[in-house]
Amino acid sequence: MNKAERDLRRRMKWWRRARVGMFVHWGLYAQLERGEWVMEKERIPLDEYEKLADTWKPKPRPARQWARLAKKAGMKYMVMTTKHHEGFCLWDTEQTDYNAAARGPGRDLVREYVEACREFGLRVGFYYSLMDWHHPDGWRCARDANSRRRFVDFTHACLRELCSNYGKVDILWYDIAAPLATPELWESAKMNRMVRRLQPEIIINNRSELPEDFGTPEGHVTAAAEGRAWEACLMSNGSWGYQPAPPEDWCSTRDVLIMLRTATAGGGNLLLNIGPTADGSVPQEATERLVPVGNWLKRNGEAVYGDMTRADWWTNAMHTGGWTQKGRTAYFWCWRWPGRRLALGAVHGTVERASLLATGRPVEFEQTRDRLVLKGLPRTSPDKTAGFTVIKLECKSRLWQRRGIGWTLK
Ligand code: H79
């Protein structure tokens, strides 16, 4: 391992162990209640959209409610939109008066957010959209050299402020590097060097057209293409920015746990979004689903947090559940409870002890060459939160599973 790799490992350590964070999409668009792309999707003229800057009046310190929920849900960090594609800056910036301090809110919403994260012991992430539908050079920059110069200077200056004025920032989450087609045009290497000079421990995502520290699969939880750290970001109700949705459009507590299992198994993180209303309130549906996730994690967090082991065989879901693993301990997440007896095929490695993770109750088992049979289980799933019971298997050496055809012929 060379110095850069060691440095990367060290910086990423807390993040890998944290596993799950809260994404927050909040901006002027929340007032229109049709998502964060509403300006573009409805082709709202700029002068009409700009009025939202003065009509926006969030309640005092809503970020505390987000942070309290994130904490309760077992999340360890947050990432908030400091500026989405609409171009409105949620912090007190000198680069434009299209910002929260100068306009309707009358205060620095990024500062409130950072303070709330600190109060609740959460790491701080800044989302920043490179694409900007408001800045006069935001689109023209692709065709005009002077325009590009101004827009790149603006972008770098915004990031300099964000990395200078709020104490320690743990994550920088770029988005949509349009319309400039290359990292050279954005001067991304220089930009990220500046960011790291100001924030030596920061973790940067891969959306400034440079790979940097981690990959960001969006809308799906799959490790497939990532030979390195990754974080899947997902909506919880079909929209990032606030939009009312029927209950069936919200992912359930079980859905979240299934995503978390997949992310954990593949060595990745999960960044789950909420879109607060214009006044900053968390939609009731989000609270109803996320608080139980946290309760479940209080009992079963051992199968999620920490230095989990990633191995290819983890994609082996059974009809009864799927795996995560931490060194010599394997966790079987049972989501379709089979009754008193649970059989797992093609399992290799010697199991020394089996128990229900949530309660520590030992489970009897019998292991033959390629079968593990757990016996004397409760008739119904003991997990009343989400019907999602984890069975902990402590093994002599690392457990693994090799499924596939041909075994009947042996
Ligand atoms: O903030 C959330 C979304 O609003 C944002 N990313 C998440 C985290 C997002 N914006 N766009 N997309 C996701 C996907 C679509 C991008 C594109 Fe395009 C639209 C690619 C092509 C058309 C922007 C406009 C880039 C080129 C033209």
Short mmCIF file of C-alpha atoms and ligand atoms in Angstrom, two decimals:
data_model
loop_
_atom_site.label_atom_id
_atom_site.label_comp_id
_atom_site.label_asym_id
_atom_site.label_seq_id
_atom_site.Cartn_x
_atom_site.Cartn_y
_atom_site.Cartn_z
CA MET A 1 0.00 0.00 0.00
CA ASN A 2 1.47 3.39 -0.94
CA LYS A 3 1.07 6.62 0.99
CA ALA A 4 -1.95 7.85 -0.98
CA GLU A 5 -3.76 4.55 -0.41
CA ARG A 6 -2.98 4.59 3.29
CA ASP A 7 -4.19 8.18 3.52
CA LEU A 8 -7.41 7.27 1.71
CA ARG A 9 -8.04 4.33 4.00
CA ARG A 10 -7.52 6.45 7.06
CA ARG A 11 -9.83 9.23 5.87
CA MET A 12 -12.56 6.76 4.87
CA LYS A 13 -12.48 4.72 8.05
CA TRP A 14 -15.34 6.42 9.92
CA TRP A 15 -17.43 6.56 6.77
CA ARG A 16 -17.09 2.86 5.98
CA ARG A 17 -18.09 2.00 9.51
CA ALA A 18 -20.97 4.48 9.56
CA ARG A 19 -22.77 2.71 6.71
CA VAL A 20 -25.87 4.87 6.57
CA GLY A 21 -26.56 8.57 6.20
CA MET A 22 -29.41 10.98 5.58
CA PHE A 23 -29.61 12.98 2.35
CA VAL A 24 -31.60 16.20 2.59
CA HIS A 25 -32.93 17.99 -0.48
CA TRP A 26 -34.16 21.41 0.46
CA GLY A 27 -34.42 24.59 -1.56
CA LEU A 28 -36.81 27.09 -3.12
CA TYR A 29 -38.50 24.27 -5.02
CA ALA A 30 -39.97 22.91 -1.79
CA GLN A 31 -42.51 25.73 -2.01
CA LEU A 32 -43.88 24.39 -5.31
CA GLU A 33 -44.18 20.84 -3.96
CA ARG A 34 -43.29 19.22 -7.29
CA GLY A 35 -39.71 18.12 -6.78
CA GLU A 36 -36.32 19.78 -7.27
CA TRP A 37 -36.42 19.70 -11.09
CA VAL A 38 -39.73 21.63 -11.27
CA MET A 39 -38.11 24.73 -12.78
CA GLU A 40 -36.73 22.76 -15.71
CA LYS A 41 -39.59 20.30 -16.09
CA GLU A 42 -42.19 23.05 -16.31
CA ARG A 43 -39.88 25.54 -18.00
CA ILE A 44 -40.65 28.16 -15.38
CA PRO A 45 -39.17 31.49 -16.56
CA LEU A 46 -36.28 32.65 -14.41
CA ASP A 47 -37.89 35.94 -13.34
CA GLU A 48 -40.94 34.06 -12.14
CA TYR A 49 -38.91 31.38 -10.32
CA GLU A 50 -36.67 34.01 -8.67
CA LYS A 51 -39.68 35.30 -6.72
CA LEU A 52 -39.51 32.13 -4.66
CA ALA A 53 -36.31 33.51 -3.09
CA ASP A 54 -38.32 36.20 -1.31
CA THR A 55 -41.41 34.17 -0.45
CA TRP A 56 -39.43 31.40 1.25
CA LYS A 57 -39.92 31.64 5.02
CA PRO A 58 -38.75 28.46 6.76
CA LYS A 59 -39.50 28.02 10.44
CA PRO A 60 -36.64 28.48 12.93
CA ARG A 61 -33.97 25.76 12.93
CA PRO A 62 -35.74 22.91 11.15
CA ALA A 63 -32.39 21.13 10.71
CA ARG A 64 -32.63 20.08 14.34
CA GLN A 65 -35.67 18.00 13.49
CA TRP A 66 -33.84 16.35 10.57
CA ALA A 67 -30.81 15.62 12.70
CA ARG A 68 -32.88 14.25 15.56
CA LEU A 69 -34.64 11.91 13.13
CA ALA A 70 -31.37 10.87 11.47
CA LYS A 71 -29.95 10.02 14.86
CA LYS A 72 -33.06 8.08 15.86
CA ALA A 73 -32.95 6.21 12.55
CA GLY A 74 -29.41 4.99 13.24
CA MET A 75 -27.83 7.25 10.63
CA LYS A 76 -24.34 8.55 11.31
CA TYR A 77 -24.00 11.44 8.87
CA MET A 78 -25.98 13.87 6.79
CA VAL A 79 -25.58 15.46 3.38
CA MET A 80 -27.59 18.60 2.64
CA THR A 81 -28.06 20.52 -0.60
CA THR A 82 -26.16 23.78 -0.11
CA LYS A 83 -27.11 24.68 -3.69
CA HIS A 84 -29.17 22.55 -6.04
CA HIS A 85 -29.52 23.00 -9.81
CA GLU A 86 -31.88 25.95 -9.26
CA GLY A 87 -28.80 27.94 -8.17
CA PHE A 88 -30.16 29.29 -4.89
CA CYS A 89 -27.43 29.25 -2.23
CA LEU A 90 -28.57 28.19 1.22
CA TRP A 91 -25.57 29.83 2.85
CA ASP A 92 -24.54 33.44 3.35
CA THR A 93 -22.36 33.90 0.29
CA GLU A 94 -20.55 36.88 -1.16
CA GLN A 95 -20.75 35.41 -4.64
CA THR A 96 -24.42 36.18 -5.31
CA ASP A 97 -27.35 37.76 -3.51
CA TYR A 98 -29.46 34.79 -4.60
CA ASN A 99 -28.90 33.33 -1.16
CA ALA A 100 -30.79 32.48 2.00
CA ALA A 101 -29.23 35.18 4.19
CA ALA A 102 -29.98 37.99 1.75
CA ARG A 103 -33.47 36.88 0.76
CA GLY A 104 -36.65 35.39 2.24
CA PRO A 105 -35.19 33.16 4.96
CA GLY A 106 -32.98 36.04 6.17
CA ARG A 107 -30.38 33.74 7.66
CA ASP A 108 -27.67 31.21 6.86
CA LEU A 109 -29.41 27.84 6.52
CA VAL A 110 -26.16 25.96 6.04
CA ARG A 111 -24.91 27.23 9.39
CA GLU A 112 -28.10 26.04 11.09
CA TYR A 113 -27.69 22.68 9.43
CA VAL A 114 -24.06 22.33 10.51
CA GLU A 115 -24.94 23.30 14.08
CA ALA A 116 -27.74 20.73 14.15
CA CYS A 117 -25.41 17.97 12.91
CA ARG A 118 -22.92 18.82 15.64
CA GLU A 119 -25.61 18.96 18.31
CA PHE A 120 -26.76 15.45 17.44
CA GLY A 121 -23.31 14.00 16.88
CA LEU A 122 -23.63 13.51 13.12
CA ARG A 123 -20.92 14.01 10.52
CA VAL A 124 -21.45 16.94 8.14
CA GLY A 125 -21.82 16.57 4.37
CA PHE A 126 -22.32 19.31 1.78
CA TYR A 127 -24.06 18.59 -1.50
CA TYR A 128 -23.14 21.09 -4.21
CA SER A 129 -24.58 21.13 -7.72
CA LEU A 130 -22.04 22.24 -10.27
CA MET A 131 -24.83 22.69 -12.80
CA ASP A 132 -26.55 26.02 -12.14
CA TRP A 133 -29.75 27.20 -13.85
CA HIS A 134 -29.62 30.67 -12.33
CA HIS A 135 -26.07 31.95 -12.78
CA PRO A 136 -25.89 34.00 -16.01
CA ASP A 137 -22.87 31.97 -17.11
CA GLY A 138 -24.21 28.63 -15.91
CA TRP A 139 -25.06 27.44 -19.41
CA ARG A 140 -23.23 29.92 -21.63
CA CYS A 141 -19.93 28.79 -20.08
CA ALA A 142 -19.89 25.80 -22.44
CA ARG A 143 -19.64 28.05 -25.48
CA ASP A 144 -17.80 31.15 -24.39
CA ALA A 145 -14.32 31.39 -22.86
CA ASN A 146 -14.91 34.53 -20.78
CA SER A 147 -18.15 33.10 -19.53
CA ARG A 148 -16.42 29.89 -18.54
CA ARG A 149 -13.75 31.82 -16.70
CA ARG A 150 -16.38 33.69 -14.67
CA PHE A 151 -18.44 30.61 -13.92
CA VAL A 152 -15.46 28.50 -12.84
CA ASP A 153 -14.25 31.35 -10.61
CA PHE A 154 -17.74 31.59 -9.11
CA THR A 155 -17.88 27.83 -8.50
CA HIS A 156 -14.45 27.68 -6.89
CA ALA A 157 -15.24 30.72 -4.74
CA CYS A 158 -18.49 29.14 -3.50
CA LEU A 159 -16.61 26.00 -2.51
CA ARG A 160 -13.90 28.04 -0.85
CA GLU A 161 -16.56 29.68 1.35
CA LEU A 162 -18.23 26.38 2.17
CA CYS A 163 -14.90 24.86 3.12
CA SER A 164 -13.74 27.89 5.13
CA ASN A 165 -16.69 29.19 7.12
CA TYR A 166 -18.30 26.19 8.82
CA GLY A 167 -15.55 24.38 10.67
CA LYS A 168 -14.88 20.77 9.80
CA VAL A 169 -16.73 19.44 6.78
CA ASP A 170 -16.65 15.66 6.47
CA ILE A 171 -18.07 15.04 3.00
CA LEU A 172 -18.28 17.01 -0.24
CA TRP A 173 -20.97 15.64 -2.51
CA TYR A 174 -20.79 17.18 -6.00
CA ASP A 175 -23.58 16.68 -8.47
CA ILE A 176 -24.17 17.07 -12.23
CA ALA A 177 -21.08 18.55 -13.81
CA ALA A 178 -22.99 20.07 -16.72
CA PRO A 179 -22.49 21.71 -19.11
CA LEU A 180 -18.68 21.66 -19.06
CA ALA A 181 -17.62 18.40 -20.59
CA THR A 182 -14.25 17.72 -18.97
CA PRO A 183 -12.57 18.08 -15.58
CA GLU A 184 -10.05 20.36 -17.29
CA LEU A 185 -12.81 22.82 -18.15
CA TRP A 186 -14.12 22.80 -14.57
CA GLU A 187 -10.53 22.88 -13.30
CA SER A 188 -11.66 20.11 -11.00
CA ALA A 189 -8.18 18.96 -9.96
CA LYS A 190 -7.32 22.47 -8.79
CA MET A 191 -10.75 22.85 -7.16
CA ASN A 192 -10.40 19.63 -5.20
CA ARG A 193 -6.82 20.46 -4.22
CA MET A 194 -8.14 23.68 -2.71
CA VAL A 195 -10.93 21.80 -0.94
CA ARG A 196 -8.44 19.36 0.55
CA ARG A 197 -6.08 22.12 1.58
CA LEU A 198 -8.93 23.73 3.54
CA GLN A 199 -10.38 20.42 4.76
CA PRO A 200 -7.58 17.84 4.93
CA GLU A 201 -9.83 15.01 6.18
CA ILE A 202 -12.71 15.55 3.76
CA ILE A 203 -14.13 12.76 1.61
CA ILE A 204 -15.09 13.80 -1.94
CA ASN A 205 -17.47 11.97 -4.28
CA ASN A 206 -16.95 11.19 -7.94
CA ARG A 207 -19.16 13.81 -9.57
CA SER A 208 -16.68 16.56 -10.40
CA GLU A 209 -15.65 14.44 -13.41
CA LEU A 210 -12.77 13.02 -11.34
CA PRO A 211 -12.99 9.70 -9.47
CA GLU A 212 -11.80 11.08 -6.10
CA ASP A 213 -12.83 9.01 -3.04
CA PHE A 214 -16.08 7.18 -3.65
CA GLY A 215 -18.63 6.14 -6.28
CA THR A 216 -22.26 7.21 -6.20
CA PRO A 217 -24.73 4.77 -7.73
CA GLU A 218 -28.05 6.62 -7.85
CA GLY A 219 -31.44 4.98 -7.43
CA HIS A 220 -30.15 1.43 -7.03
CA VAL A 221 -28.07 -0.44 -4.48
CA THR A 222 -25.56 -2.43 -6.48
CA ALA A 223 -21.86 -2.76 -6.03
CA ALA A 224 -21.36 -4.18 -9.52
CA ALA A 225 -19.03 -1.68 -11.14
CA GLU A 226 -17.35 -0.36 -8.04
CA GLY A 227 -13.99 -1.84 -7.16
CA ARG A 228 -13.78 0.67 -4.35
CA ALA A 229 -15.76 2.65 -1.79
CA TRP A 230 -19.31 3.42 -2.88
CA GLU A 231 -22.50 4.92 -1.56
CA ALA A 232 -25.92 4.32 -3.06
CA CYS A 233 -28.25 7.32 -2.85
CA LEU A 234 -31.96 6.73 -2.91
CA MET A 235 -35.20 8.61 -2.65
CA SER A 236 -37.68 7.48 -0.08
CA ASN A 237 -40.86 8.49 -1.92
CA GLY A 238 -40.14 8.93 -5.62
CA SER A 239 -38.87 12.50 -5.36
CA TRP A 240 -35.76 14.14 -3.92
CA GLY A 241 -37.24 17.57 -3.31
CA TYR A 242 -40.50 17.74 -1.40
CA GLN A 243 -43.54 16.40 -3.20
CA PRO A 244 -46.53 14.89 -1.45
CA ALA A 245 -46.88 11.21 -2.31
CA PRO A 246 -49.41 8.50 -1.49
CA PRO A 247 -48.37 6.06 1.24
CA GLU A 248 -47.68 3.29 -1.28
CA ASP A 249 -45.01 5.44 -2.96
CA TRP A 250 -42.98 5.56 0.23
CA CYS A 251 -40.44 2.84 0.83
CA SER A 252 -41.34 0.85 3.88
CA THR A 253 -39.21 0.09 6.91
CA ARG A 254 -38.60 -3.32 5.35
CA ASP A 255 -37.56 -1.77 2.03
CA VAL A 256 -34.98 0.34 3.84
CA LEU A 257 -33.63 -2.69 5.69
CA ILE A 258 -33.39 -4.67 2.47
CA MET A 259 -31.42 -1.84 0.86
CA LEU A 260 -29.23 -1.62 3.91
CA ARG A 261 -28.53 -5.34 3.79
CA THR A 262 -27.54 -5.14 0.12
CA ALA A 263 -25.31 -2.12 0.67
CA THR A 264 -23.64 -3.66 3.71
CA ALA A 265 -23.09 -6.98 1.95
CA GLY A 266 -21.47 -5.24 -1.00
CA GLY A 267 -19.21 -3.11 1.18
CA GLY A 268 -21.12 0.08 0.44
CA ASN A 269 -23.05 2.81 2.19
CA LEU A 270 -26.64 3.95 1.93
CA LEU A 271 -27.60 7.62 1.68
CA LEU A 272 -31.33 7.81 2.10
CA ASN A 273 -33.12 11.01 1.18
CA ILE A 274 -35.78 13.07 2.82
CA GLY A 275 -37.26 16.18 1.22
CA PRO A 276 -38.48 18.56 3.93
CA THR A 277 -41.46 20.81 3.21
CA ALA A 278 -40.92 24.51 2.51
CA ASP A 279 -41.08 25.38 6.19
CA GLY A 280 -38.51 22.66 6.90
CA SER A 281 -40.75 20.00 8.43
CA VAL A 282 -39.98 16.35 7.87
CA PRO A 283 -42.94 14.61 6.22
CA GLN A 284 -44.75 12.46 8.74
CA GLU A 285 -44.41 9.41 6.47
CA ALA A 286 -40.62 9.62 6.68
CA THR A 287 -40.63 9.70 10.46
CA GLU A 288 -43.07 6.80 10.65
CA ARG A 289 -40.81 4.62 8.53
CA LEU A 290 -37.38 5.69 9.73
CA VAL A 291 -37.87 5.58 13.48
CA PRO A 292 -38.54 1.81 13.31
CA VAL A 293 -35.40 1.40 11.19
CA GLY A 294 -33.48 2.93 14.08
CA ASN A 295 -35.20 0.71 16.63
CA TRP A 296 -34.32 -2.31 14.55
CA LEU A 297 -30.72 -1.14 14.26
CA LYS A 298 -30.46 -0.73 18.03
CA ARG A 299 -30.92 -4.48 18.30
CA ASN A 300 -29.29 -5.59 15.08
CA GLY A 301 -26.71 -2.91 14.29
CA GLU A 302 -23.88 -5.36 14.74
CA ALA A 303 -24.81 -6.84 11.33
CA VAL A 304 -24.51 -3.42 9.68
CA TYR A 305 -21.99 -1.07 11.28
CA GLY A 306 -18.27 -1.47 11.56
CA ASP A 307 -15.67 -3.22 9.49
CA MET A 308 -17.87 -5.57 7.54
CA THR A 309 -16.24 -8.05 5.20
CA ARG A 310 -17.09 -7.92 1.54
CA ALA A 311 -16.96 -11.11 -0.52
CA ASP A 312 -18.50 -11.97 -3.85
CA TRP A 313 -20.61 -14.81 -2.50
CA TRP A 314 -22.75 -12.30 -0.64
CA THR A 315 -24.91 -11.74 -3.64
CA ASN A 316 -26.20 -15.25 -2.84
CA ALA A 317 -29.64 -14.44 -1.56
CA MET A 318 -31.67 -17.41 -0.39
CA HIS A 319 -35.46 -17.56 -0.64
CA THR A 320 -35.44 -17.02 3.10
CA GLY A 321 -32.94 -14.17 3.33
CA GLY A 322 -29.44 -12.86 2.67
CA TRP A 323 -26.07 -12.41 4.31
CA THR A 324 -23.69 -9.92 5.77
CA GLN A 325 -20.36 -10.82 7.30
CA LYS A 326 -17.76 -9.46 9.66
CA GLY A 327 -14.59 -11.53 9.75
CA ARG A 328 -15.42 -14.94 11.19
CA THR A 329 -18.99 -13.96 12.04
CA ALA A 330 -21.74 -14.31 9.45
CA TYR A 331 -25.19 -12.79 9.76
CA PHE A 332 -28.17 -14.33 8.03
CA TRP A 333 -30.93 -11.76 7.58
CA CYS A 334 -34.09 -13.80 7.43
CA TRP A 335 -36.89 -11.89 5.70
CA ARG A 336 -39.16 -14.87 4.90
CA TRP A 337 -39.42 -16.80 8.10
CA PRO A 338 -39.66 -20.54 7.39
CA GLY A 339 -40.96 -21.66 10.79
CA ARG A 340 -39.17 -23.83 13.30
CA ARG A 341 -36.47 -25.01 10.95
CA LEU A 342 -34.22 -23.05 8.62
CA ALA A 343 -31.98 -24.81 6.11
CA LEU A 344 -29.08 -23.13 4.34
CA GLY A 345 -27.44 -24.98 1.49
CA ALA A 346 -23.89 -25.05 0.17
CA VAL A 347 -22.57 -23.38 3.30
CA HIS A 348 -18.91 -23.99 4.01
CA GLY A 349 -16.90 -23.32 7.14
CA THR A 350 -17.45 -24.65 10.64
CA VAL A 351 -20.14 -22.96 12.67
CA GLU A 352 -19.38 -22.92 16.38
CA ARG A 353 -22.34 -21.02 17.72
CA ALA A 354 -25.65 -19.77 16.39
CA SER A 355 -27.95 -17.23 18.03
CA LEU A 356 -30.67 -14.69 17.38
CA LEU A 357 -28.80 -11.39 17.13
CA ALA A 358 -31.51 -9.21 18.64
CA THR A 359 -31.85 -11.16 21.87
CA GLY A 360 -28.75 -13.32 22.01
CA ARG A 361 -30.92 -16.43 22.34
CA PRO A 362 -28.89 -19.49 21.27
CA VAL A 363 -30.13 -21.55 18.35
CA GLU A 364 -29.56 -25.27 17.97
CA PHE A 365 -28.03 -26.36 14.69
CA GLU A 366 -26.75 -29.29 12.75
CA GLN A 367 -24.09 -28.99 10.11
CA THR A 368 -23.32 -31.57 7.46
CA ARG A 369 -20.85 -31.28 4.61
CA ASP A 370 -22.77 -28.67 2.66
CA ARG A 371 -25.85 -27.93 4.73
CA LEU A 372 -26.56 -25.95 7.81
CA VAL A 373 -29.87 -26.66 9.49
CA LEU A 374 -31.06 -24.41 12.31
CA LYS A 375 -33.64 -25.99 14.60
CA GLY A 376 -36.01 -25.18 17.41
CA LEU A 377 -36.70 -21.70 16.10
CA PRO A 378 -39.84 -19.78 17.06
CA ARG A 379 -42.78 -20.57 14.80
CA THR A 380 -43.09 -16.98 13.58
CA SER A 381 -40.42 -14.35 13.01
CA PRO A 382 -39.38 -13.00 16.39
CA ASP A 383 -38.76 -9.54 14.92
CA LYS A 384 -41.92 -7.55 15.42
CA THR A 385 -40.55 -4.33 13.89
CA ALA A 386 -40.22 -5.47 10.31
CA GLY A 387 -40.36 -9.27 10.23
CA PHE A 388 -36.63 -9.22 9.70
CA THR A 389 -34.71 -11.48 12.07
CA VAL A 390 -30.94 -11.76 12.00
CA ILE A 391 -29.25 -15.03 12.91
CA LYS A 392 -25.69 -14.69 14.03
CA LEU A 393 -23.28 -17.47 13.14
CA GLU A 394 -19.93 -17.49 14.88
CA CYS A 395 -17.54 -19.65 12.93
CA LYS A 396 -14.18 -21.29 13.29
CA SER A 397 -12.97 -19.64 10.12
CA ARG A 398 -14.64 -17.44 7.56
CA LEU A 399 -17.95 -18.83 6.39
CA TRP A 400 -18.80 -18.91 2.70
CA GLN A 401 -21.45 -20.26 0.42
CA ARG A 402 -21.06 -21.80 -3.01
CA ARG A 403 -24.32 -22.38 -4.74
CA GLY A 404 -24.70 -23.45 -8.34
CA ILE A 405 -25.58 -26.47 -10.41
CA GLY A 406 -23.85 -29.81 -10.68
CA TRP A 407 -23.88 -30.74 -7.03
CA THR A 408 -26.46 -33.54 -7.44
CA LEU A 409 -24.08 -35.39 -9.75
CA LYS A 410 -21.22 -35.62 -7.30
O1 H79 B 1 -30.18 15.79 -6.54
C1 H79 B 1 -30.80 14.65 -7.10
C2 H79 B 1 -31.23 14.87 -8.50
O2 H79 B 1 -31.93 16.08 -8.65
C3 H79 B 1 -29.92 14.88 -9.20
N1 H79 B 1 -29.08 13.96 -8.47
C4 H79 B 1 -29.81 13.54 -7.31
C5 H79 B 1 -28.92 13.24 -6.16
C6 H79 B 1 -30.02 14.56 -10.61
N2 H79 B 1 -30.11 15.47 -11.51
N3 H79 B 1 -30.14 14.93 -12.68
N4 H79 B 1 -30.08 13.67 -12.56
C7 H79 B 1 -30.01 13.38 -11.27
C8 H79 B 1 -30.06 12.76 -13.69
C9 H79 B 1 -30.24 13.43 -15.01
C10 H79 B 1 -29.21 14.16 -15.62
C11 H79 B 1 -29.32 14.59 -16.95
FE1 H79 B 1 -28.69 16.10 -18.07
C12 H79 B 1 -30.40 15.22 -17.59
C13 H79 B 1 -28.43 14.14 -17.91
C14 H79 B 1 -28.94 14.46 -19.15
C15 H79 B 1 -30.16 15.17 -18.96
C16 H79 B 1 -28.09 17.64 -17.00
C17 H79 B 1 -28.81 18.10 -18.06
C18 H79 B 1 -27.00 16.95 -17.51
C19 H79 B 1 -27.07 17.04 -18.83
C20 H79 B 1 -28.18 17.72 -19.17
#
